[in-house]
Amino acid sequence: RFRHDLLHRLCVLRVDLLPLRERPEDVLPLVYDMLQRYDALELAPDPVLMDRLRGAPWRGNVREVRNCVQRAVATHEPLALLPKPRREVSLDPGGQRREAELTRELLDTALSRCRGNRRRAASALGVSRSTIYRWMHALGSHAPGTG
């Protein structure tokens, strides 16, 4: 159903890369680069965590690495660099509740670290400010600094 003429317009230069799980040597440079961008090199993984990062499946490729780094920066927890097990992301009501709890924790931590400044919290999490407001609305607007 995708328009082939549009595909050919978009596909000027094609770069084929192996999935990140097949390039474990690329994981740590990505993590360090992203931590440096967030000025959070103090979260750099220890040798044991480095091995776990290299061996992780990274189903979401670079986007998943970015999400894990953002979560680690927001929570200031190096273990958050590890990808979440697949089973936590489910569509059943319990899984949705757990996702809401994680979102609330992430939002609360980011807003607390940024002293309620939503723009800075959004920047730290790598999302737009409108996403912060959408999360706050979905969670009942009871996040820190949301007077």
C-alpha positions as a LaTeX table, in Angstrom:
\begin{tabular}{lrrr}
\hline
Residue & $x$ (\AA) & $y$ (\AA) & $z$ (\AA) \\
\hline
Arg1 & 0.00 & 0.00 & 0.00 \\
Phe2 & 3.05 & 2.28 & 0.21 \\
Arg3 & 3.46 & 4.48 & $-2.86$ \\
His4 & 6.50 & 3.26 & $-4.74$ \\
Asp5 & 7.08 & 6.63 & $-6.42$ \\
Leu6 & 7.33 & 8.18 & $-2.95$ \\
Leu7 & 9.74 & 5.48 & $-1.86$ \\
His8 & 12.01 & 6.28 & $-4.79$ \\
Arg9 & 11.85 & 9.99 & $-4.00$ \\
Leu10 & 12.87 & 9.37 & $-0.40$ \\
Cys11 & 15.48 & 6.71 & $-1.12$ \\
Val12 & 18.21 & 8.91 & $-2.60$ \\
Leu13 & 20.96 & 7.38 & $-0.54$ \\
Arg14 & 20.54 & 4.01 & 1.11 \\
Val15 & 22.77 & 2.94 & 3.97 \\
Asp16 & 22.43 & $-0.64$ & 5.14 \\
Leu17 & 23.59 & $-1.29$ & 8.70 \\
Leu18 & 23.46 & $-4.42$ & 10.74 \\
Pro19 & 21.20 & $-4.25$ & 13.79 \\
Leu20 & 22.96 & $-3.00$ & 16.92 \\
Arg21 & 22.70 & $-6.44$ & 18.55 \\
Glu22 & 25.02 & $-7.68$ & 15.78 \\
Arg23 & 27.46 & $-4.79$ & 16.36 \\
Pro24 & 28.15 & $-5.00$ & 20.12 \\
Glu25 & 31.37 & $-3.00$ & 19.71 \\
Asp26 & 29.25 & 0.05 & 18.77 \\
Val27 & 27.13 & 0.08 & 21.94 \\
Leu28 & 29.62 & 1.62 & 24.39 \\
Pro29 & 30.76 & 4.45 & 22.08 \\
Leu30 & 27.09 & 5.34 & 21.59 \\
Val31 & 26.42 & 5.29 & 25.34 \\
Tyr32 & 29.47 & 7.43 & 26.12 \\
Asp33 & 28.63 & 9.93 & 23.37 \\
Met34 & 25.07 & 10.28 & 24.63 \\
Leu35 & 26.16 & 10.58 & 28.27 \\
Gln36 & 28.60 & 13.30 & 27.24 \\
Arg37 & 25.83 & 15.17 & 25.41 \\
Tyr38 & 23.77 & 15.16 & 28.62 \\
Asp39 & 26.83 & 16.14 & 30.68 \\
Ala40 & 26.38 & 12.95 & 32.69 \\
Leu41 & 29.65 & 11.06 & 32.29 \\
Glu42 & 29.52 & 10.27 & 36.02 \\
Leu43 & 26.94 & 7.62 & 35.02 \\
Ala44 & 29.53 & 5.84 & 32.85 \\
Pro45 & 29.13 & 2.10 & 33.33 \\
Asp46 & 31.53 & $-0.01$ & 35.35 \\
Pro47 & 33.19 & $-3.02$ & 33.63 \\
Val48 & 30.46 & $-5.47$ & 34.66 \\
Leu49 & 27.73 & $-3.17$ & 33.38 \\
Met50 & 29.74 & $-2.60$ & 30.17 \\
Asp51 & 29.64 & $-6.33$ & 29.43 \\
Arg52 & 25.89 & $-6.43$ & 30.06 \\
Leu53 & 25.36 & $-3.45$ & 27.75 \\
Arg54 & 27.39 & $-5.10$ & 24.97 \\
Gly55 & 25.42 & $-8.33$ & 25.33 \\
Ala56 & 21.95 & $-6.74$ & 25.45 \\
Pro57 & 19.63 & $-7.49$ & 22.51 \\
Trp58 & 18.89 & $-3.79$ & 21.70 \\
Arg59 & 15.75 & $-4.60$ & 19.72 \\
Gly60 & 15.08 & $-0.87$ & 19.34 \\
Asn61 & 18.62 & $-0.22$ & 18.08 \\
Val62 & 20.02 & 3.29 & 18.66 \\
Arg63 & 16.63 & 4.68 & 19.75 \\
Glu64 & 16.49 & 2.13 & 22.56 \\
Val65 & 20.02 & 3.07 & 23.64 \\
Arg66 & 19.00 & 6.74 & 23.65 \\
Asn67 & 15.91 & 5.97 & 25.74 \\
Cys68 & 17.98 & 4.03 & 28.27 \\
Val69 & 20.54 & 6.83 & 28.52 \\
Gln70 & 17.76 & 9.39 & 29.01 \\
Arg71 & 16.20 & 7.23 & 31.73 \\
Ala72 & 19.59 & 6.88 & 33.46 \\
Val73 & 20.18 & 10.63 & 33.30 \\
Ala74 & 16.69 & 11.41 & 34.62 \\
Thr75 & 16.89 & 8.90 & 37.47 \\
His76 & 20.64 & 9.33 & 38.01 \\
Glu77 & 20.86 & 5.54 & 38.12 \\
Pro78 & 23.53 & 3.78 & 36.00 \\
Leu79 & 21.54 & 0.51 & 36.01 \\
Ala80 & 18.85 & 2.31 & 34.01 \\
Leu81 & 21.28 & 2.12 & 31.08 \\
Leu82 & 20.21 & $-1.52$ & 30.65 \\
Pro83 & 17.24 & $-2.12$ & 28.37 \\
Lys84 & 14.05 & $-3.19$ & 30.06 \\
Pro85 & 13.03 & $-6.82$ & 29.58 \\
Arg86 & 10.40 & $-7.21$ & 26.88 \\
Arg87 & 7.79 & $-8.67$ & 29.20 \\
Glu88 & 7.42 & $-5.34$ & 31.04 \\
Val89 & 6.06 & $-3.76$ & 27.89 \\
Ser90 & 2.67 & $-5.40$ & 27.58 \\
Leu91 & $-0.75$ & $-4.30$ & 26.47 \\
Asp92 & $-2.65$ & $-5.88$ & 29.35 \\
Pro93 & $-4.11$ & $-3.52$ & 31.97 \\
Gly94 & $-1.42$ & $-4.43$ & 34.51 \\
Gly95 & 1.30 & $-3.60$ & 31.99 \\
Gln96 & $-0.34$ & $-0.25$ & 31.26 \\
Arg97 & $-0.43$ & 0.50 & 34.98 \\
Arg98 & 3.26 & $-0.37$ & 35.29 \\
Glu99 & 4.05 & 1.86 & 32.31 \\
Ala100 & 2.14 & 4.71 & 33.96 \\
Glu101 & 4.09 & 4.17 & 37.19 \\
Leu102 & 7.39 & 4.26 & 35.30 \\
Thr103 & 6.33 & 7.38 & 33.43 \\
Arg104 & 5.35 & 9.05 & 36.71 \\
Glu105 & 8.71 & 8.11 & 38.28 \\
Leu106 & 10.61 & 9.39 & 35.27 \\
Leu107 & 8.63 & 12.63 & 35.16 \\
Asp108 & 8.84 & 13.21 & 38.92 \\
Thr109 & 12.58 & 12.62 & 38.95 \\
Ala110 & 13.24 & 14.84 & 35.95 \\
Leu111 & 11.09 & 17.68 & 37.29 \\
Ser112 & 12.65 & 17.41 & 40.75 \\
Arg113 & 16.18 & 17.49 & 39.33 \\
Cys114 & 15.21 & 20.49 & 37.19 \\
Arg115 & 13.47 & 22.24 & 40.10 \\
Gly116 & 10.08 & 22.13 & 38.36 \\
Asn117 & 11.37 & 23.71 & 35.16 \\
Arg118 & 9.40 & 21.84 & 32.50 \\
Arg119 & 11.53 & 23.07 & 29.60 \\
Arg120 & 14.74 & 21.79 & 31.22 \\
Ala121 & 13.07 & 18.52 & 32.22 \\
Ala122 & 11.89 & 18.00 & 28.63 \\
Ser123 & 15.40 & 18.72 & 27.37 \\
Ala124 & 16.95 & 16.31 & 29.89 \\
Leu125 & 14.55 & 13.57 & 28.81 \\
Gly126 & 14.97 & 14.33 & 25.12 \\
Val127 & 11.28 & 14.98 & 24.59 \\
Ser128 & 9.28 & 18.06 & 23.69 \\
Arg129 & 7.74 & 20.28 & 26.33 \\
Ser130 & 4.31 & 19.34 & 24.96 \\
Thr131 & 5.11 & 15.71 & 25.78 \\
Ile132 & 5.83 & 16.73 & 29.39 \\
Tyr133 & 2.46 & 18.49 & 29.55 \\
Arg134 & 0.71 & 15.49 & 27.96 \\
Trp135 & 2.28 & 13.15 & 30.54 \\
Met136 & 1.33 & 15.51 & 33.37 \\
His137 & $-2.25$ & 15.64 & 32.10 \\
Ala138 & $-2.43$ & 11.85 & 31.75 \\
Leu139 & $-1.05$ & 11.41 & 35.27 \\
Gly140 & $-3.42$ & 13.94 & 36.81 \\
Ser141 & $-1.02$ & 16.93 & 36.85 \\
His142 & 0.36 & 16.03 & 40.25 \\
Ala143 & 4.01 & 16.12 & 39.32 \\
Pro144 & 6.48 & 18.21 & 41.37 \\
Gly145 & 6.56 & 21.87 & 40.44 \\
Thr146 & 3.14 & 21.76 & 38.80 \\
Gly147 & 1.40 & 24.17 & 41.09 \\
\hline
\end{tabular}
